[in-house]
Short mmCIF file of C-alpha atoms in Angstrom, two decimals:
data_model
loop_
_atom_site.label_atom_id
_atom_site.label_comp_id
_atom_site.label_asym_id
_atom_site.label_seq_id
_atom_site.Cartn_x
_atom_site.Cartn_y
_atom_site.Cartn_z
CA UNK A 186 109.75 74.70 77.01
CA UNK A 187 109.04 77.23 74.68
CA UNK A 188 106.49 78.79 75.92
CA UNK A 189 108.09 80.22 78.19
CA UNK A 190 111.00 81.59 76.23
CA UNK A 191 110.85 85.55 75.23
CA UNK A 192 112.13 86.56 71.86
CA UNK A 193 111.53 90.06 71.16
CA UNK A 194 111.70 91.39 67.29
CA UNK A 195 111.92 94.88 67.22
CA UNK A 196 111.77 96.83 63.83
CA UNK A 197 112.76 100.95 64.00
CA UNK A 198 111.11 101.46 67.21
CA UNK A 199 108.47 99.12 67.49
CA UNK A 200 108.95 96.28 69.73
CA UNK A 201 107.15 93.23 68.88
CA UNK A 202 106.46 90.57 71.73
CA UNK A 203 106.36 86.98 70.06
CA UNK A 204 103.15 85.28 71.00
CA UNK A 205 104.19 82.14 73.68
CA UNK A 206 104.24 78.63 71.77
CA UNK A 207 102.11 76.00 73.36
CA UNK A 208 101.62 73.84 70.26
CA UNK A 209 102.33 69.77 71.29
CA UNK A 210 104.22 69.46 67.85
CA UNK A 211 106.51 72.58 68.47
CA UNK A 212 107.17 71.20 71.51
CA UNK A 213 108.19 67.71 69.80
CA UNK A 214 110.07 69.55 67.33
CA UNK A 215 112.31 70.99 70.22
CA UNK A 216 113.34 67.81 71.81
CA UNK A 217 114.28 66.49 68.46
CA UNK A 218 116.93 69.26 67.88
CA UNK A 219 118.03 68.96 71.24
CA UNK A 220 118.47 65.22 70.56
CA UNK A 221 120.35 65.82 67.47
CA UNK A 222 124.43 65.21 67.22
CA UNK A 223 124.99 69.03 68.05
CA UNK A 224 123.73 68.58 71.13
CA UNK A 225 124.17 64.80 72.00
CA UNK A 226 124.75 63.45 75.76
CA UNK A 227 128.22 62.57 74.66
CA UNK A 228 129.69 65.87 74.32
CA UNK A 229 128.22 66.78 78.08
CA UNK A 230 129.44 63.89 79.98
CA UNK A 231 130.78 65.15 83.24
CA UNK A 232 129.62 68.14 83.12
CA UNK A 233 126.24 70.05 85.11
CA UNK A 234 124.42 70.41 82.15
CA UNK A 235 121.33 73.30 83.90
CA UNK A 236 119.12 73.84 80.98
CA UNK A 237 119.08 73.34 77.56
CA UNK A 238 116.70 75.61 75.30
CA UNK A 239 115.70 76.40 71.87
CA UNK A 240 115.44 79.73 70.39
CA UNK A 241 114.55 81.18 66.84
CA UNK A 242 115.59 83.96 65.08
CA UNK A 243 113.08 85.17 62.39
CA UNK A 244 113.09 87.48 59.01
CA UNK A 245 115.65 90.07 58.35
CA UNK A 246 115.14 92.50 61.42
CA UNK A 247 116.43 93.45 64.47
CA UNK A 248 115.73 91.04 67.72
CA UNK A 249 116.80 90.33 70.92
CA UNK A 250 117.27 87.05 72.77
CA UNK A 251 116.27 87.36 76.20
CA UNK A 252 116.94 84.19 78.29
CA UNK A 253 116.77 86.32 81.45
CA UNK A 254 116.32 83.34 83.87
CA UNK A 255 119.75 82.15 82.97
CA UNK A 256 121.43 85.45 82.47
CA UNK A 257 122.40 85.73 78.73
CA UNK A 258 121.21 87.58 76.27
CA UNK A 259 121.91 87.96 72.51
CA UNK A 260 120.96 91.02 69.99
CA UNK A 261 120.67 90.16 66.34
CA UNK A 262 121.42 92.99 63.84
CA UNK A 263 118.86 93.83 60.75
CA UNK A 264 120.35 91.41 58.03
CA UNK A 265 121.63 89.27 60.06
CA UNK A 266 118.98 86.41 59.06
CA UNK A 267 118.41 85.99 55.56
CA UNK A 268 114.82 87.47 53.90
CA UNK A 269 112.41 85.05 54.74
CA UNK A 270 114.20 82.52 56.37
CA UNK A 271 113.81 80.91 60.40
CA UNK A 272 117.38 80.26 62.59
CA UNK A 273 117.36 77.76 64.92
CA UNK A 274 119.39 78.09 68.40
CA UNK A 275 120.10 75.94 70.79
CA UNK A 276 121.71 76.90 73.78
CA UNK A 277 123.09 74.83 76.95
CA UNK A 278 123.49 76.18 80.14
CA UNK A 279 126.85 74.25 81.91
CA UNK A 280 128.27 75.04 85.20
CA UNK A 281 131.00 72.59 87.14
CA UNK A 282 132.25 70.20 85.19
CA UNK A 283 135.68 69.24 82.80
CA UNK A 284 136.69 72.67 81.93
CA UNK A 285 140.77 73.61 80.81
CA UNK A 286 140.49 77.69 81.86
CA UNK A 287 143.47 79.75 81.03
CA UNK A 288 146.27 80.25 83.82
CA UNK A 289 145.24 81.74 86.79
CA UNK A 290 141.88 82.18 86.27
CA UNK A 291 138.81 81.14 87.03
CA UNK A 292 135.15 81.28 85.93
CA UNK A 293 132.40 84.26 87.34
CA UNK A 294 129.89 83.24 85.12
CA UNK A 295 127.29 80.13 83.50
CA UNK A 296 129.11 78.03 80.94
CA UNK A 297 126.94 78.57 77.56
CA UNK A 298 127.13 76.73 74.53
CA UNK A 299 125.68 77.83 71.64
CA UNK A 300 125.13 76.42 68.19
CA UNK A 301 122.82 77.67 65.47
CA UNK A 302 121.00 75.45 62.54
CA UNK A 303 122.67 78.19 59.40
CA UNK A 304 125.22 80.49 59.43
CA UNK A 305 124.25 84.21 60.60
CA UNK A 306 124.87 87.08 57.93
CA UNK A 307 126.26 89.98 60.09
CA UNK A 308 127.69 89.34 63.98
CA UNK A 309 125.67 89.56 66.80
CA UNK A 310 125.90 90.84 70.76
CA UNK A 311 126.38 88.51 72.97
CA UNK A 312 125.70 89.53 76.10
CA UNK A 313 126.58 87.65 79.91
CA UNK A 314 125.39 88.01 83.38
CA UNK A 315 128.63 87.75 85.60
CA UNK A 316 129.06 87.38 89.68
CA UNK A 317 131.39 90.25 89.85
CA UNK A 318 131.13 94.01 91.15
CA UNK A 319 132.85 95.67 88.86
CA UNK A 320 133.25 99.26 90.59
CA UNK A 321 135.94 101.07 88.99
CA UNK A 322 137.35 100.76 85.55
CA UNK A 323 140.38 98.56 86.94
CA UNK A 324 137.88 95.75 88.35
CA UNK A 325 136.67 94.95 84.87
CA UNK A 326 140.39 94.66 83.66
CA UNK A 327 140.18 91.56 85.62
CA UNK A 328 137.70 89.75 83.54
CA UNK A 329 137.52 88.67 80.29
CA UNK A 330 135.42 86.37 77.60
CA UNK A 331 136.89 82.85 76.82
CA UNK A 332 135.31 80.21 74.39
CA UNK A 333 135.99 76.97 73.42
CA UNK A 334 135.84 75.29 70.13
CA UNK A 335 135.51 71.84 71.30
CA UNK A 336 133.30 69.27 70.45
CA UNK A 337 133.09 67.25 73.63
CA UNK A 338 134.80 66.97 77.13
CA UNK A 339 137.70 68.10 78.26
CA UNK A 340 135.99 71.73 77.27
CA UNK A 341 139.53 73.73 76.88
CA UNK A 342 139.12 77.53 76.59
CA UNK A 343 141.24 80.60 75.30
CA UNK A 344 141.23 84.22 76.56
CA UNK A 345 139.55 86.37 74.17
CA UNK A 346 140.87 90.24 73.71
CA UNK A 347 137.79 91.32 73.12
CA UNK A 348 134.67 92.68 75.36
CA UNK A 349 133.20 95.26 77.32
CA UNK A 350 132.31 94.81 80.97
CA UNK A 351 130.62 98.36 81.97
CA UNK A 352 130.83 99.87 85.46
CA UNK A 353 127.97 99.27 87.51
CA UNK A 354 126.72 96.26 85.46
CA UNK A 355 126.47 92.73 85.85
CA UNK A 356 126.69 91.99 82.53
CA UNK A 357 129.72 91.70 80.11
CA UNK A 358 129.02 92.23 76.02
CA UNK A 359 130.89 90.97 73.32
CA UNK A 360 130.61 90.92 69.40
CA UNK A 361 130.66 87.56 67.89
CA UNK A 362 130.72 85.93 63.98
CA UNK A 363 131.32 81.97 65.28
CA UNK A 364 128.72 80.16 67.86
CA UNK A 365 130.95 77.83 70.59
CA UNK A 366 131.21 77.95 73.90
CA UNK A 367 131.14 80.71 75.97
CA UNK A 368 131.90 82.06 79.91
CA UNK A 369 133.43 84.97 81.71
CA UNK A 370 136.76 84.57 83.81
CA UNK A 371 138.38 86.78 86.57
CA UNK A 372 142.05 86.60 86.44
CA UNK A 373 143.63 85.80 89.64
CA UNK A 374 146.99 87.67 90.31
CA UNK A 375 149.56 88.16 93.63
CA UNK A 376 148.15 88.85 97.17
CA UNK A 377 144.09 88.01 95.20
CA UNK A 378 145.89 84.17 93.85
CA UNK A 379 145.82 83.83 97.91
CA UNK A 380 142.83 85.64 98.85
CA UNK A 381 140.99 82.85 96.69
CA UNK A 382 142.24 79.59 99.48
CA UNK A 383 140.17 81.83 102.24
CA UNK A 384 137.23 83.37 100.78
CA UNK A 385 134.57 80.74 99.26
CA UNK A 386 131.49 82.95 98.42
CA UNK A 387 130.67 86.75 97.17
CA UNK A 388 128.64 87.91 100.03
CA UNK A 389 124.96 88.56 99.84
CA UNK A 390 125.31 92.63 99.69
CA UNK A 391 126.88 92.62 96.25
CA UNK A 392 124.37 90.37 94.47
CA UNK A 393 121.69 92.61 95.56
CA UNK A 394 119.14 93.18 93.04
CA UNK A 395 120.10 90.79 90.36
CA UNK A 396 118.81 87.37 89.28
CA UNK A 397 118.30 85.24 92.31
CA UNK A 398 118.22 82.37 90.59
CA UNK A 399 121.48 82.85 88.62
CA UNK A 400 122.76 84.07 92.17
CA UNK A 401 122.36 80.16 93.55
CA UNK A 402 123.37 79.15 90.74
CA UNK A 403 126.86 80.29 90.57
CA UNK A 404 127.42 80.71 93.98
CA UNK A 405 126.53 77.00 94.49
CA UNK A 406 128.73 75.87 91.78
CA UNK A 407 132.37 78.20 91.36
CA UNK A 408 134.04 79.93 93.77
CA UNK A 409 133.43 83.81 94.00
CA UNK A 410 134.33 86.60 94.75
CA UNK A 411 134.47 90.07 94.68
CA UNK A 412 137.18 93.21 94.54
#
């Protein structure tokens, strides 16, 4: 619903905290668009579909996208959105499901797929929570962004080259111009490719602190690890 959704607009250094939308049309207005061809059942069938949401961008300034429960987050640029104008977003949250990952690899994060009503002016950040503990510089050379242009099931994604995945965070960022779907992989190489058959879960020391309910989430639905 979207009253519970935080969109923050920030201009210079103000931040400005959108006021939470509890009007009954609004509310009709966002089941529509989710009902609409973008977003039909049809292009989801077989897959966990966790939560599907609707987001606006407003005006020309900077704002960020917060969907904290669900561990993304995007940051729109100052003329990004046309003078004047509103963006619609809607964004699915997928795990388990019909998904063609590249070789050797497999997912550490949500599924996402994102499509907007009119075409951004500038890219944006894109910005998602992962499972792994990335501790050194050569942990995050395991992972990488993939994305898939596809309009409905089998969901087959490519490797992107692209994408920062800091030490010490849980979160990988990533400029983007197109809106598809999104996910974070961890390759799986040599003595790790094994490692894979005999450890099923990331244990509970090195999720401390983050998300818990992103935590169940992925843990309940891919197989985990850490380095």
């Amino acid at each position: 619903h979207l009253q519970h959704d935080t969109v923050f607009a920030s201009t210079q250094s103000k931040i400005v905290k959108e006021d939470h939308c509890a009007d009954q049309n609004i509310n009709k207005s966002t089941n529509e668009q989710f009902n609409s061809p973008t977003l039909s059942e049809d292009q989801f069938e077989g897959i966990h579909v966790v939560e599907k949401k609707l987001f606006q961008f407003k005006n020309d300034v900077p704002q960020l996208l917060n969907w904290e429960e669900y561990g993304l987050r995007i940051t729109v640029p100052e003329g990004a959105v046309p003078t004047s104008q509103t963006i619609e977003v809607s964004i699915t949250a997928l795990v388990g499901g019909k998904f063609i990952l590249p070789e050797d690899s497999e997912l550490v994060s949500v599924v996402y797929t994102i499509t907007v009503s009119k075409p951004l002016l500038k890219p944006v950040l894109l910005e998602i929570q992962h499972c792994v503990s990335i501790e050194t510089h050569s942990h995050a050379s395991y992972l990488s962004f993939v994305t898939s242009s596809s309009g409905c099931c089998p969901f087959k994604f490519q490797p992107v080259d692209e994408g920062s995945f800091p030490v010490g965070s849980r979160y990988g960022s990533i400029l983007i111009s197109e809106f598809s779907s999104w996910a974070i992989v961890q390759t799986i190489k040599g003595w790790f490719k094994k490692l894979r058959h005999s450890r099923q879960s990331v244990s509970p020391q090195s999720m401390e602190d983050e998300n818990p309910f992103i935590q169940g989430m992925i843990c309940n639905h891919l197989i985990l690890h850490s380095f």
